[in-house]
Amino acid sequence: MNRKRPGADPITVTVFVFPGVRLLDVTGPIEVFTTANEFGGRYRVRIASEDGSAVMSSAGTRLGADLSVADVREPLDVLVVPGGPEWESLIKDDALLDVVRSLNEKSRCTASVCTGAFLLAAAGLLNGRRAATHWRHSRQLAHRYPAVRVDPDAIFVRDGKMMTSAGVSAGIDLSLALVEEHYGAEVARSVAKDMVVFMQRPGGQSQFSVRARTSHTTQDVLRRLLDAVAEDPGANHTLAAMASRAGISVRHVTRLFHEEVGTTPARYVEQVRLEAAQALLETSDDSMPLIARRTGFGSPESLRRAFVRNLGVTPAAFRASFRTTHAGERDLVPAVLPPRPVHDRPVTESAAN
């Protein structure tokens, strides 16, 4: 989509709503586009429902509609298709899928939020295309629609005129990318600052807390070890130190991590430290030596090696990823590659010391 010039016609954004739609899937993009109008953007945002009536969201909030689908006549600049918790029922609604197809035919860009990707896929609009959805449902999307090339870690993806995004708040990321594409990085950056969100969220969906992703364990001793690493990544977390704190053998610690976490203690510690370093790069102006010390990597070179090995970029490049949504790239995907699975990397115990 070409960059809009000041004074050009407004860009029309139509958000399609239906009973059970997730509220933030709707309001997140609307907030981005309407806020952009305060900083030089020109968007005309409207909500369309099948018959023009208000619908009840999954949160129990009633959403009014500006027009019915039948009233949508002119070409749409952007069509937003949100998702809903009951997506399994929605994809069986043939009438709803027909509406999605008809709206897509009129749109120049069709963008889904979260499980809205299932509606696009069920309507046959993602066949042969790359797509993203909430990490929890990515396997389901790939299984149900094998013609769709699902990227399980992308925050958002663009393939042709179709854009799909990950869970809920990722609709904000996608919308910011469109604002940058339409009106430039400065406008998008102003919107991000005003909404107190990232201009470009680092990493993919795998960024979500290592500790939160760790399977629940009934082993109290292991839970205390995991919490200790998360609370102070820069502390001494060698295998011997963990065994000493827990009052168990090194062999027992290794076995607990293998059985309950699915990786080695060293690999787990590195992942937590990497996450902590990412957070400091995102939120502070601390120097690389200070970040390396605070997160347990010790030196900037060790920090750099961990970033390159896990993310494919240097810490400096990671920090720089906040300056743009990378909307001008051919495929809109996260600027930073996600970490490879921990079991695929030959990390030695000394690397986590």
GROMACS .gro file of C-alpha atoms in nm:
model
  353
    1MET     CA    1   0.000   0.000   0.000
    2ASN     CA    2   0.143   0.337  -0.100
    3ARG     CA    3   0.240   0.602   0.153
    4LYS     CA    4  -0.040   0.860   0.191
    5ARG     CA    5   0.040   1.225   0.133
    6PRO     CA    6  -0.091   1.501   0.362
    7GLY     CA    7  -0.426   1.619   0.234
    8ALA     CA    8  -0.507   1.291   0.059
    9ASP     CA    9  -0.843   1.121   0.107
   10PRO     CA   10  -0.889   0.948   0.444
   11ILE     CA   11  -0.804   0.580   0.467
   12THR     CA   12  -1.114   0.379   0.546
   13VAL     CA   13  -1.079   0.108   0.810
   14THR     CA   14  -1.378  -0.123   0.851
   15VAL     CA   15  -1.388  -0.355   1.152
   16PHE     CA   16  -1.628  -0.646   1.113
   17VAL     CA   17  -1.794  -0.756   1.438
   18PHE     CA   18  -2.015  -1.052   1.525
   19PRO     CA   19  -2.169  -1.199   1.842
   20GLY     CA   20  -1.895  -1.332   2.071
   21VAL     CA   21  -1.616  -1.122   1.920
   22ARG     CA   22  -1.324  -1.055   2.154
   23LEU     CA   23  -1.339  -0.696   2.275
   24LEU     CA   24  -0.968  -0.607   2.256
   25ASP     CA   25  -0.943  -0.754   1.906
   26VAL     CA   26  -1.183  -0.476   1.807
   27THR     CA   27  -1.082  -0.186   2.030
   28GLY     CA   28  -0.703  -0.231   1.999
   29PRO     CA   29  -0.684  -0.157   1.624
   30ILE     CA   30  -0.951   0.114   1.653
   31GLU     CA   31  -0.747   0.290   1.922
   32VAL     CA   32  -0.433   0.279   1.706
   33PHE     CA   33  -0.599   0.423   1.398
   34THR     CA   34  -0.797   0.693   1.578
   35THR     CA   35  -0.492   0.795   1.783
   36ALA     CA   36  -0.297   0.827   1.457
   37ASN     CA   37  -0.540   1.100   1.356
   38GLU     CA   38  -0.398   1.312   1.639
   39PHE     CA   39  -0.051   1.294   1.485
   40GLY     CA   40  -0.109   1.356   1.117
   41GLY     CA   41  -0.292   1.041   1.008
   42ARG     CA   42  -0.628   1.054   0.833
   43TYR     CA   43  -0.834   0.747   0.911
   44ARG     CA   44  -1.209   0.695   0.890
   45VAL     CA   45  -1.287   0.404   1.121
   46ARG     CA   46  -1.622   0.232   1.127
   47ILE     CA   47  -1.773  -0.087   1.269
   48ALA     CA   48  -1.984  -0.314   1.052
   49SER     CA   49  -2.203  -0.602   1.167
   50GLU     CA   50  -2.394  -0.846   0.951
   51ASP     CA   51  -2.728  -0.663   0.982
   52GLY     CA   52  -2.612  -0.331   1.127
   53SER     CA   53  -2.725  -0.418   1.480
   54ALA     CA   54  -2.518  -0.403   1.794
   55VAL     CA   55  -2.346  -0.726   1.899
   56MET     CA   56  -2.247  -0.863   2.237
   57SER     CA   57  -1.874  -0.921   2.278
   58SER     CA   58  -1.728  -1.219   2.464
   59ALA     CA   59  -1.662  -0.982   2.755
   60GLY     CA   60  -2.033  -0.900   2.783
   61THR     CA   61  -1.989  -0.548   2.645
   62ARG     CA   62  -2.229  -0.441   2.373
   63LEU     CA   63  -2.065  -0.302   2.059
   64GLY     CA   64  -2.264  -0.071   1.838
   65ALA     CA   65  -2.234  -0.091   1.460
   66ASP     CA   66  -2.211   0.201   1.218
   67LEU     CA   67  -2.342   0.008   0.921
   68SER     CA   68  -2.449  -0.332   0.795
   69VAL     CA   69  -2.249  -0.550   0.561
   70ALA     CA   70  -2.501  -0.472   0.287
   71ASP     CA   71  -2.420  -0.102   0.330
   72VAL     CA   72  -2.050  -0.162   0.263
   73ARG     CA   73  -2.036  -0.072  -0.104
   74GLU     CA   74  -1.721   0.119  -0.186
   75PRO     CA   75  -1.378  -0.050  -0.190
   76LEU     CA   76  -1.232  -0.094   0.158
   77ASP     CA   77  -0.880   0.029   0.226
   78VAL     CA   78  -0.842  -0.195   0.532
   79LEU     CA   79  -1.073  -0.469   0.658
   80VAL     CA   80  -1.013  -0.593   1.014
   81VAL     CA   81  -1.147  -0.937   1.105
   82PRO     CA   82  -1.120  -0.996   1.481
   83GLY     CA   83  -1.144  -1.331   1.655
   84GLY     CA   84  -1.336  -1.476   1.943
   85PRO     CA   85  -1.299  -1.743   2.211
   86GLU     CA   86  -1.566  -1.959   2.042
   87TRP     CA   87  -1.381  -1.976   1.712
   88GLU     CA   88  -1.460  -2.347   1.671
   89SER     CA   89  -1.828  -2.259   1.639
   90LEU     CA   90  -1.762  -1.956   1.422
   91ILE     CA   91  -1.578  -2.153   1.153
   92LYS     CA   92  -1.886  -2.374   1.113
   93ASP     CA   93  -2.113  -2.075   1.046
   94ASP     CA   94  -2.141  -2.077   0.665
   95ALA     CA   95  -2.334  -1.748   0.658
   96LEU     CA   96  -2.061  -1.578   0.860
   97LEU     CA   97  -1.791  -1.714   0.630
   98ASP     CA   98  -1.983  -1.588   0.326
   99VAL     CA   99  -1.984  -1.241   0.482
  100VAL     CA  100  -1.608  -1.257   0.538
  101ARG     CA  101  -1.555  -1.359   0.175
  102SER     CA  102  -1.775  -1.078   0.043
  103LEU     CA  103  -1.599  -0.816   0.254
  104ASN     CA  104  -1.259  -0.947   0.151
  105GLU     CA  105  -1.353  -0.909  -0.216
  106LYS     CA  106  -1.402  -0.537  -0.155
  107SER     CA  107  -1.086  -0.482   0.051
  108ARG     CA  108  -0.740  -0.375  -0.054
  109CYS     CA  109  -0.594  -0.517   0.269
  110THR     CA  110  -0.758  -0.777   0.494
  111ALA     CA  111  -0.613  -0.811   0.844
  112SER     CA  112  -0.710  -1.060   1.113
  113VAL     CA  113  -0.646  -1.044   1.485
  114CYS     CA  114  -0.578  -1.354   1.695
  115THR     CA  115  -0.827  -1.633   1.610
  116GLY     CA  116  -0.971  -1.420   1.334
  117ALA     CA  117  -0.719  -1.612   1.123
  118PHE     CA  118  -0.944  -1.916   1.158
  119LEU     CA  119  -1.227  -1.726   0.991
  120LEU     CA  120  -1.001  -1.628   0.703
  121ALA     CA  121  -0.869  -1.982   0.673
  122ALA     CA  122  -1.216  -2.139   0.688
  123ALA     CA  123  -1.326  -1.899   0.416
  124GLY     CA  124  -1.039  -2.024   0.199
  125LEU     CA  125  -0.864  -1.688   0.197
  126LEU     CA  126  -0.532  -1.808   0.340
  127ASN     CA  127  -0.473  -2.108   0.115
  128GLY     CA  128  -0.113  -2.111   0.000
  129ARG     CA  129  -0.028  -1.815   0.223
  130ARG     CA  130   0.177  -1.764   0.537
  131ALA     CA  131  -0.024  -1.681   0.846
  132ALA     CA  132  -0.006  -1.625   1.220
  133THR     CA  133  -0.247  -1.669   1.508
  134HIS     CA  134  -0.232  -1.696   1.886
  135TRP     CA  135   0.053  -1.928   1.989
  136ARG     CA  136  -0.194  -2.148   2.176
  137HIS     CA  137  -0.390  -2.217   1.858
  138SER     CA  138  -0.119  -2.225   1.593
  139ARG     CA  139  -0.103  -2.604   1.582
  140GLN     CA  140  -0.479  -2.623   1.543
  141LEU     CA  141  -0.469  -2.378   1.255
  142ALA     CA  142  -0.198  -2.578   1.081
  143HIS     CA  143  -0.378  -2.909   1.144
  144ARG     CA  144  -0.720  -2.794   1.027
  145TYR     CA  145  -0.594  -2.602   0.725
  146PRO     CA  146  -0.285  -2.773   0.584
  147ALA     CA  147  -0.291  -2.540   0.281
  148VAL     CA  148  -0.199  -2.253   0.517
  149ARG     CA  149   0.168  -2.206   0.602
  150VAL     CA  150   0.143  -2.125   0.972
  151ASP     CA  151   0.425  -1.933   1.139
  152PRO     CA  152   0.377  -2.028   1.506
  153ASP     CA  153   0.606  -1.758   1.645
  154ALA     CA  154   0.536  -1.449   1.434
  155ILE     CA  155   0.369  -1.150   1.596
  156PHE     CA  156   0.218  -1.065   1.260
  157VAL     CA  157   0.266  -1.176   0.901
  158ARG     CA  158   0.185  -1.022   0.565
  159ASP     CA  159   0.136  -1.230   0.252
  160GLY     CA  160  -0.001  -1.033  -0.040
  161LYS     CA  161  -0.301  -0.834   0.073
  162MET     CA  162  -0.364  -1.066   0.368
  163MET     CA  163  -0.226  -0.983   0.713
  164THR     CA  164  -0.266  -1.203   1.019
  165SER     CA  165  -0.155  -1.141   1.375
  166ALA     CA  166  -0.100  -1.333   1.696
  167GLY     CA  167  -0.297  -1.317   2.017
  168VAL     CA  168  -0.517  -1.023   2.114
  169SER     CA  169  -0.272  -0.735   2.171
  170ALA     CA  170  -0.080  -0.830   1.856
  171GLY     CA  171  -0.359  -0.653   1.668
  172ILE     CA  172  -0.202  -0.333   1.801
  173ASP     CA  173   0.137  -0.433   1.656
  174LEU     CA  174  -0.022  -0.505   1.319
  175SER     CA  175  -0.213  -0.176   1.321
  176LEU     CA  176   0.101   0.022   1.406
  177ALA     CA  177   0.275  -0.139   1.110
  178LEU     CA  178  -0.008  -0.024   0.884
  179VAL     CA  179   0.011   0.329   1.025
  180GLU     CA  180   0.382   0.337   0.948
  181GLU     CA  181   0.317   0.208   0.598
  182HIS     CA  182   0.049   0.470   0.538
  183TYR     CA  183   0.193   0.776   0.710
  184GLY     CA  184   0.553   0.703   0.800
  185ALA     CA  185   0.755   0.591   1.100
  186GLU     CA  186   0.728   0.919   1.290
  187VAL     CA  187   0.348   0.905   1.303
  188ALA     CA  188   0.354   0.539   1.407
  189ARG     CA  189   0.618   0.614   1.670
  190SER     CA  190   0.406   0.896   1.813
  191VAL     CA  191   0.106   0.663   1.837
  192ALA     CA  192   0.314   0.396   2.011
  193LYS     CA  193   0.446   0.648   2.263
  194ASP     CA  194   0.100   0.787   2.328
  195MET     CA  195  -0.040   0.438   2.388
  196VAL     CA  196   0.271   0.334   2.584
  197VAL     CA  197   0.334   0.029   2.368
  198PHE     CA  198   0.635  -0.098   2.174
  199MET     CA  199   0.690   0.040   1.825
  200GLN     CA  200   0.820  -0.305   1.730
  201ARG     CA  201   0.781  -0.580   1.984
  202PRO     CA  202   1.110  -0.772   2.011
  203GLY     CA  203   1.120  -1.139   1.927
  204GLY     CA  204   0.823  -1.351   1.845
  205GLN     CA  205   0.557  -1.514   2.055
  206SER     CA  206   0.834  -1.721   2.211
  207GLN     CA  207   0.931  -1.403   2.398
  208PHE     CA  208   0.674  -1.478   2.666
  209SER     CA  209   0.840  -1.550   2.997
  210VAL     CA  210   1.059  -1.858   3.011
  211ARG     CA  211   0.935  -1.920   3.366
  212ALA     CA  212   0.572  -1.884   3.252
  213ARG     CA  213   0.629  -2.127   2.967
  214THR     CA  214   0.778  -2.389   3.198
  215SER     CA  215   0.539  -2.672   3.267
  216HIS     CA  216   0.385  -2.677   3.613
  217THR     CA  217   0.585  -2.896   3.848
  218THR     CA  218   0.474  -3.066   4.165
  219GLN     CA  219   0.835  -3.088   4.281
  220ASP     CA  220   0.879  -2.819   4.547
  221VAL     CA  221   1.257  -2.835   4.530
  222LEU     CA  222   1.259  -2.776   4.155
  223ARG     CA  223   1.001  -2.497   4.177
  224ARG     CA  224   1.222  -2.315   4.426
  225LEU     CA  225   1.521  -2.350   4.194
  226LEU     CA  226   1.325  -2.219   3.894
  227ASP     CA  227   1.195  -1.924   4.094
  228ALA     CA  228   1.542  -1.840   4.222
  229VAL     CA  229   1.681  -1.823   3.869
  230ALA     CA  230   1.390  -1.605   3.751
  231GLU     CA  231   1.417  -1.370   4.050
  232ASP     CA  232   1.791  -1.307   4.014
  233PRO     CA  233   1.930  -1.418   3.676
  234GLY     CA  234   2.268  -1.262   3.753
  235ALA     CA  235   2.334  -1.477   4.060
  236ASN     CA  236   2.549  -1.789   4.070
  237HIS     CA  237   2.340  -2.061   3.908
  238THR     CA  238   2.598  -2.323   3.824
  239LEU     CA  239   2.481  -2.679   3.855
  240ALA     CA  240   2.689  -2.723   4.171
  241ALA     CA  241   2.546  -2.404   4.326
  242MET     CA  242   2.187  -2.509   4.255
  243ALA     CA  243   2.247  -2.855   4.399
  244SER     CA  244   2.398  -2.703   4.712
  245ARG     CA  245   2.107  -2.461   4.762
  246ALA     CA  246   1.852  -2.738   4.714
  247GLY     CA  247   2.038  -2.983   4.937
  248ILE     CA  248   2.036  -3.254   4.672
  249SER     CA  249   2.293  -3.408   4.443
  250VAL     CA  250   2.404  -3.264   4.111
  251ARG     CA  251   2.271  -3.577   3.945
  252HIS     CA  252   1.930  -3.528   4.107
  253VAL     CA  253   1.910  -3.165   3.990
  254THR     CA  254   1.996  -3.272   3.635
  255ARG     CA  255   1.732  -3.545   3.643
  256LEU     CA  256   1.461  -3.307   3.772
  257PHE     CA  257   1.531  -3.054   3.498
  258HIS     CA  258   1.531  -3.325   3.233
  259GLU     CA  259   1.205  -3.485   3.352
  260GLU     CA  260   1.010  -3.174   3.454
  261VAL     CA  261   1.147  -2.894   3.234
  262GLY     CA  262   1.267  -3.091   2.934
  263THR     CA  263   1.612  -2.936   2.920
  264THR     CA  264   1.936  -2.908   3.115
  265PRO     CA  265   1.993  -2.664   3.402
  266ALA     CA  266   2.251  -2.475   3.194
  267ARG     CA  267   2.018  -2.426   2.901
  268TYR     CA  268   1.735  -2.312   3.126
  269VAL     CA  269   1.957  -2.058   3.303
  270GLU     CA  270   2.078  -1.921   2.969
  271GLN     CA  271   1.722  -1.874   2.847
  272VAL     CA  272   1.622  -1.684   3.160
  273ARG     CA  273   1.934  -1.467   3.140
  274LEU     CA  274   1.871  -1.400   2.774
  275GLU     CA  275   1.516  -1.291   2.853
  276ALA     CA  276   1.641  -1.062   3.130
  277ALA     CA  277   1.894  -0.906   2.894
  278GLN     CA  278   1.621  -0.850   2.635
  279ALA     CA  279   1.411  -0.669   2.894
  280LEU     CA  280   1.699  -0.437   2.989
  281LEU     CA  281   1.776  -0.363   2.625
  282GLU     CA  282   1.410  -0.280   2.571
  283THR     CA  283   1.356  -0.058   2.871
  284SER     CA  284   1.689   0.097   2.972
  285ASP     CA  285   1.987   0.287   2.834
  286ASP     CA  286   2.230   0.075   3.035
  287SER     CA  287   2.562  -0.002   2.870
  288MET     CA  288   2.636  -0.347   2.732
  289PRO     CA  289   2.895  -0.421   3.005
  290LEU     CA  290   2.644  -0.333   3.277
  291ILE     CA  291   2.367  -0.541   3.118
  292ALA     CA  292   2.607  -0.834   3.081
  293ARG     CA  293   2.700  -0.816   3.450
  294ARG     CA  294   2.344  -0.772   3.574
  295THR     CA  295   2.214  -1.069   3.378
  296GLY     CA  296   2.493  -1.311   3.460
  297PHE     CA  297   2.666  -1.319   3.123
  298GLY     CA  298   2.971  -1.152   3.273
  299SER     CA  299   3.109  -0.976   2.967
  300PRO     CA  300   2.970  -0.801   2.658
  301GLU     CA  301   3.130  -1.068   2.440
  302SER     CA  302   2.952  -1.350   2.624
  303LEU     CA  303   2.630  -1.153   2.595
  304ARG     CA  304   2.687  -1.103   2.224
  305ARG     CA  305   2.758  -1.472   2.164
  306ALA     CA  306   2.438  -1.573   2.344
  307PHE     CA  307   2.229  -1.330   2.138
  308VAL     CA  308   2.378  -1.439   1.808
  309ARG     CA  309   2.346  -1.808   1.897
  310ASN     CA  310   1.985  -1.782   2.017
  311LEU     CA  311   1.835  -1.490   1.826
  312GLY     CA  312   2.057  -1.451   1.524
  313VAL     CA  313   2.126  -1.083   1.600
  314THR     CA  314   2.362  -0.884   1.822
  315PRO     CA  315   2.236  -0.707   2.137
  316ALA     CA  316   2.285  -0.372   1.962
  317ALA     CA  317   2.073  -0.482   1.665
  318PHE     CA  318   1.808  -0.612   1.904
  319ARG     CA  319   1.791  -0.275   2.082
  320ALA     CA  320   1.770  -0.094   1.746
  321SER     CA  321   1.464  -0.298   1.648
  322PHE     CA  322   1.248  -0.058   1.854
  323ARG     CA  323   1.300   0.224   1.606
  324THR     CA  324   1.059   0.093   1.341
  325THR     CA  325   0.784  -0.162   1.284
  326HIS     CA  326   0.970  -0.263   0.963
  327ALA     CA  327   0.649  -0.197   0.771
  328GLY     CA  328   0.841  -0.140   0.449
  329GLU     CA  329   0.974  -0.493   0.437
  330ARG     CA  330   0.814  -0.728   0.184
  331ASP     CA  331   0.699  -0.973   0.451
  332LEU     CA  332   0.601  -0.825   0.783
  333VAL     CA  333   0.751  -1.062   1.037
  334PRO     CA  334   0.928  -1.004   1.368
  335ALA     CA  335   1.253  -0.813   1.331
  336VAL     CA  336   1.427  -1.059   1.559
  337LEU     CA  337   1.429  -1.430   1.495
  338PRO     CA  338   1.284  -1.642   1.779
  339PRO     CA  339   1.514  -1.857   1.989
  340ARG     CA  340   1.567  -2.207   1.857
  341PRO     CA  341   1.432  -2.485   2.083
  342VAL     CA  342   1.664  -2.525   2.378
  343HIS     CA  343   1.723  -2.893   2.310
  344ASP     CA  344   1.873  -2.809   1.970
  345ARG     CA  345   2.161  -2.601   2.106
  346PRO     CA  346   2.485  -2.743   2.240
  347VAL     CA  347   2.512  -2.519   2.547
  348THR     CA  348   2.772  -2.627   2.798
  349GLU     CA  349   2.743  -2.591   3.171
  350SER     CA  350   3.012  -2.322   3.170
  351ALA     CA  351   2.799  -2.107   2.937
  352ALA     CA  352   2.542  -2.064   3.212
  353ASN     CA  353   2.790  -1.981   3.489
   0.00000   0.00000   0.00000
